[in-house]
Amino acid sequence: MFPIGDDNHGARGLPVITWSLIALNVLVFLYQSMLPLEGLRDFIFMYGSIPAEIEQGQDLYTLLTSMFVHGGFAHIFGNMLFLWIFGDNIEQRFGPGLYLAFYLGSGLAATGAHILTNSGSTVPSVGASGAISGVMGAYVLLYPTNRVWVWFGYFGITHVPAFFFLGFWFVLQFINGLAALSVQTAQSSGVAFWAHIGGFVAGLAIGGVLALFRPEPERVRRKSGSWRDDEGWLW
């Protein structure tokens, strides 16, 4: 089940911050791609977030820089696809400045969750997935009935409500996160599941508070409150 878009109820104007974040992540990745193998390793250890160092108050700048470093093409492609699909609605709900603060705050919360569950680790954590998980948490809270278009491989493309897709995604992260609490699984998976979980929960919490001060316009609320698909189902 792979997302390829949403029906975008509530999107208005250009999502400048979302596009800028995507552009910055891509530019950093292109720079990484030009580095020799040893240089790339040094780059990741310099700008990735290492739990053992953060716990000692060292290299705190990596709490931010790690959000813009990725471990490979599949890593950045998946992250930027999710940000492109879900970010514009949240940006246009909160406004550019508040959305950027929300994005970075979700990323910090995600890194905090990762550090708490990987205390003493010397393995650098990189990627925007924690911050984007926060965007997804806010999305499922604010736009639960929006349609998400997903590709089911052999079965083709269909749409499901956002609460189903993102709820299913979160359950998978939680199950894998519990498994990753064992040292063997955590070392072999290479995925910071608890960063995803922490970011998602932070997005729910922070997004819920911010939404109180940024109510949805009545026109958009009427449009996105419920919808009926081609087969007549009401979500």
Short mmCIF file of C-alpha atoms in Angstrom, two decimals:
data_model
loop_
_atom_site.label_atom_id
_atom_site.label_comp_id
_atom_site.label_asym_id
_atom_site.label_seq_id
_atom_site.Cartn_x
_atom_site.Cartn_y
_atom_site.Cartn_z
CA MET A 1 0.00 0.00 0.00
CA PHE A 2 1.96 2.97 -1.34
CA PRO A 3 0.54 6.55 -1.27
CA ILE A 4 0.65 8.61 -4.46
CA GLY A 5 -1.55 11.60 -3.59
CA ASP A 6 -4.59 12.94 -1.79
CA ASP A 7 -7.75 14.78 -2.77
CA ASN A 8 -6.40 17.92 -1.09
CA HIS A 9 -9.57 19.37 0.42
CA GLY A 10 -8.57 22.58 2.15
CA ALA A 11 -5.48 23.34 0.04
CA ARG A 12 -5.31 27.00 -0.95
CA GLY A 13 -2.42 28.87 -2.54
CA LEU A 14 1.16 27.74 -2.91
CA PRO A 15 2.74 25.63 -0.12
CA VAL A 16 6.00 27.59 -0.19
CA ILE A 17 7.46 26.11 3.00
CA THR A 18 6.68 22.53 2.00
CA TRP A 19 8.29 23.01 -1.40
CA SER A 20 11.27 24.79 0.18
CA LEU A 21 11.80 21.94 2.64
CA ILE A 22 11.69 19.44 -0.20
CA ALA A 23 14.15 21.52 -2.23
CA LEU A 24 16.56 21.88 0.70
CA ASN A 25 16.49 18.15 1.44
CA VAL A 26 17.11 17.34 -2.22
CA LEU A 27 20.00 19.82 -2.45
CA VAL A 28 21.66 18.33 0.62
CA PHE A 29 21.20 14.83 -0.79
CA LEU A 30 22.73 15.87 -4.12
CA TYR A 31 25.73 17.23 -2.23
CA GLN A 32 26.01 13.97 -0.31
CA SER A 33 25.90 12.05 -3.58
CA MET A 34 29.02 13.84 -4.81
CA LEU A 35 31.07 12.90 -1.75
CA PRO A 36 33.48 9.95 -1.77
CA LEU A 37 32.50 7.06 0.49
CA GLU A 38 34.75 8.13 3.35
CA GLY A 39 33.63 11.73 3.01
CA LEU A 40 29.99 10.64 3.10
CA ARG A 41 30.58 8.67 6.27
CA ASP A 42 32.21 11.69 7.92
CA PHE A 43 29.33 13.92 6.76
CA ILE A 44 26.72 11.63 8.31
CA PHE A 45 28.62 11.38 11.59
CA MET A 46 29.09 15.16 11.66
CA TYR A 47 25.48 16.14 10.94
CA GLY A 48 23.56 13.07 12.09
CA SER A 49 22.14 12.96 15.60
CA ILE A 50 24.06 10.55 17.85
CA PRO A 51 22.18 9.71 21.08
CA ALA A 52 25.29 9.22 23.23
CA GLU A 53 26.62 12.66 22.27
CA ILE A 54 23.29 14.44 22.70
CA GLU A 55 22.92 12.93 26.18
CA GLN A 56 26.27 14.49 27.08
CA GLY A 57 25.24 17.87 25.73
CA GLN A 58 27.53 17.62 22.72
CA ASP A 59 26.78 18.54 19.08
CA LEU A 60 23.29 19.78 19.88
CA TYR A 61 23.13 21.41 16.45
CA THR A 62 22.62 17.93 15.01
CA LEU A 63 19.11 17.91 16.48
CA LEU A 64 18.26 20.16 13.52
CA THR A 65 20.80 19.22 10.88
CA SER A 66 19.96 15.51 11.07
CA MET A 67 16.50 16.30 9.66
CA PHE A 68 18.06 17.27 6.32
CA VAL A 69 20.46 14.34 5.87
CA HIS A 70 19.36 11.05 4.31
CA GLY A 71 20.86 7.61 4.01
CA GLY A 72 20.05 6.84 0.38
CA PHE A 73 17.75 7.47 -2.57
CA ALA A 74 14.88 5.31 -1.30
CA HIS A 75 15.11 7.07 2.07
CA ILE A 76 14.79 10.59 0.70
CA PHE A 77 12.29 9.63 -2.03
CA GLY A 78 9.86 8.11 0.45
CA ASN A 79 10.19 11.00 2.88
CA MET A 80 9.74 13.71 0.27
CA LEU A 81 6.77 11.90 -1.27
CA PHE A 82 4.99 11.80 2.08
CA LEU A 83 5.85 15.45 2.75
CA TRP A 84 4.55 16.46 -0.69
CA ILE A 85 1.28 14.58 -0.16
CA PHE A 86 0.49 15.63 3.40
CA GLY A 87 2.42 18.84 4.01
CA ASP A 88 0.48 21.36 1.92
CA ASN A 89 -2.79 20.98 3.83
CA ILE A 90 -1.08 21.50 7.17
CA GLU A 91 0.95 24.47 5.92
CA GLN A 92 -2.12 26.20 4.59
CA ARG A 93 -4.04 25.51 7.80
CA PHE A 94 -1.36 26.90 10.12
CA GLY A 95 0.30 29.46 7.85
CA PRO A 96 3.95 29.37 6.68
CA GLY A 97 5.71 30.55 9.84
CA LEU A 98 3.72 28.46 12.29
CA TYR A 99 3.92 25.45 10.00
CA LEU A 100 7.72 25.65 9.85
CA ALA A 101 7.92 25.88 13.64
CA PHE A 102 5.51 22.93 13.89
CA TYR A 103 7.59 20.88 11.45
CA LEU A 104 10.86 21.50 13.28
CA GLY A 105 9.22 20.97 16.67
CA SER A 106 7.85 17.62 15.55
CA GLY A 107 11.32 16.68 14.34
CA LEU A 108 12.84 17.57 17.70
CA ALA A 109 10.21 15.52 19.52
CA ALA A 110 10.91 12.60 17.19
CA THR A 111 14.64 12.77 17.89
CA GLY A 112 13.91 12.93 21.61
CA ALA A 113 11.83 9.76 21.39
CA HIS A 114 14.62 8.04 19.48
CA ILE A 115 17.22 9.05 22.06
CA LEU A 116 15.05 7.85 24.95
CA THR A 117 14.72 4.41 23.36
CA ASN A 118 18.36 4.22 22.19
CA SER A 119 20.23 5.64 25.15
CA GLY A 120 24.00 5.46 24.77
CA SER A 121 23.89 4.55 21.08
CA THR A 122 26.77 5.80 18.95
CA VAL A 123 24.91 5.20 15.68
CA PRO A 124 23.91 8.46 13.94
CA SER A 125 20.24 8.99 13.18
CA VAL A 126 19.37 10.90 10.00
CA GLY A 127 16.30 11.75 7.97
CA ALA A 128 13.21 13.94 7.87
CA SER A 129 10.82 11.11 8.70
CA GLY A 130 10.33 12.17 12.32
CA ALA A 131 9.26 15.69 11.34
CA ILE A 132 7.11 14.34 8.51
CA SER A 133 5.50 11.89 10.92
CA GLY A 134 4.41 14.95 12.88
CA VAL A 135 2.82 16.36 9.73
CA MET A 136 1.01 13.06 9.26
CA GLY A 137 -0.23 13.13 12.84
CA ALA A 138 -1.70 16.60 12.34
CA TYR A 139 -3.18 15.52 9.01
CA VAL A 140 -5.08 12.55 10.42
CA LEU A 141 -6.39 14.76 13.23
CA LEU A 142 -7.50 17.65 11.02
CA TYR A 143 -8.41 15.86 7.77
CA PRO A 144 -9.41 12.30 8.76
CA THR A 145 -11.89 11.85 5.90
CA ASN A 146 -9.71 13.19 3.09
CA ARG A 147 -9.06 10.58 0.43
CA VAL A 148 -5.53 9.22 0.09
CA TRP A 149 -4.79 7.64 -3.27
CA VAL A 150 -2.77 4.47 -2.82
CA TRP A 151 -1.15 1.99 -5.16
CA PHE A 152 -1.75 -1.66 -4.28
CA GLY A 153 0.68 -3.06 -6.84
CA TYR A 154 -1.02 -5.77 -8.88
CA PHE A 155 -4.44 -4.60 -7.67
CA GLY A 156 -3.98 -1.09 -9.06
CA ILE A 157 -4.81 2.32 -7.59
CA THR A 158 -7.68 3.13 -5.25
CA HIS A 159 -8.47 5.60 -2.49
CA VAL A 160 -8.96 5.15 1.23
CA PRO A 161 -9.80 7.67 3.96
CA ALA A 162 -6.79 9.29 5.60
CA PHE A 163 -7.65 7.87 9.01
CA PHE A 164 -7.42 4.34 7.58
CA PHE A 165 -4.13 4.80 5.74
CA LEU A 166 -2.36 6.80 8.45
CA GLY A 167 -3.84 4.67 11.23
CA PHE A 168 -2.56 1.53 9.52
CA TRP A 169 0.85 3.17 9.06
CA PHE A 170 1.03 4.10 12.75
CA VAL A 171 0.07 0.61 13.92
CA LEU A 172 2.88 -0.83 11.79
CA GLN A 173 5.37 1.63 13.30
CA PHE A 174 4.23 0.76 16.81
CA ILE A 175 4.48 -2.99 16.26
CA ASN A 176 7.94 -2.64 14.75
CA GLY A 177 8.92 -0.20 17.48
CA LEU A 178 8.07 -2.73 20.17
CA ALA A 179 10.12 -5.34 18.33
CA ALA A 180 13.00 -2.87 17.98
CA LEU A 181 13.27 -2.53 21.75
CA SER A 182 15.34 -5.71 21.59
CA VAL A 183 18.98 -4.90 20.93
CA GLN A 184 19.27 -7.36 18.06
CA THR A 185 16.28 -5.97 16.15
CA ALA A 186 17.22 -2.35 16.74
CA GLN A 187 20.70 -2.88 15.36
CA SER A 188 19.59 -4.85 12.31
CA SER A 189 16.51 -2.92 11.18
CA GLY A 190 18.19 0.42 10.44
CA VAL A 191 14.85 2.20 10.96
CA ALA A 192 14.17 4.65 13.82
CA PHE A 193 10.63 3.46 14.52
CA TRP A 194 10.36 5.35 17.80
CA ALA A 195 11.29 8.57 16.05
CA HIS A 196 8.31 7.98 13.76
CA ILE A 197 6.07 7.23 16.73
CA GLY A 198 7.30 10.23 18.71
CA GLY A 199 6.90 12.57 15.76
CA PHE A 200 3.39 11.31 15.00
CA VAL A 201 2.21 11.70 18.60
CA ALA A 202 3.79 15.16 18.80
CA GLY A 203 2.00 16.10 15.58
CA LEU A 204 -1.32 15.01 17.06
CA ALA A 205 -0.74 16.96 20.26
CA ILE A 206 0.82 20.13 18.86
CA GLY A 207 -1.44 20.12 15.82
CA GLY A 208 -4.50 19.86 18.03
CA VAL A 209 -3.44 22.88 20.07
CA LEU A 210 -2.52 24.99 17.04
CA ALA A 211 -5.80 24.12 15.33
CA LEU A 212 -7.66 25.85 18.16
CA PHE A 213 -6.09 29.12 17.06
CA ARG A 214 -6.34 28.41 13.33
CA PRO A 215 -9.91 27.20 12.68
CA GLU A 216 -10.76 25.83 9.25
CA PRO A 217 -12.66 28.31 7.03
CA GLU A 218 -16.38 27.42 6.86
CA ARG A 219 -16.26 26.93 3.08
CA VAL A 220 -13.52 24.32 3.36
CA ARG A 221 -15.11 22.68 6.40
CA ARG A 222 -18.34 22.07 4.53
CA LYS A 223 -16.41 20.63 1.61
CA SER A 224 -14.17 18.28 3.58
CA GLY A 225 -16.49 17.28 6.41
CA SER A 226 -17.59 14.12 4.61
CA TRP A 227 -17.46 12.68 1.14
CA ARG A 228 -19.06 9.97 -0.92
CA ASP A 229 -16.99 7.86 -3.26
CA ASP A 230 -17.96 6.59 -6.67
CA GLU A 231 -19.58 3.46 -5.20
CA GLY A 232 -21.77 5.48 -2.85
CA TRP A 233 -19.91 4.83 0.41
CA LEU A 234 -20.06 7.68 2.91
CA TRP A 235 -16.94 8.10 5.02
#
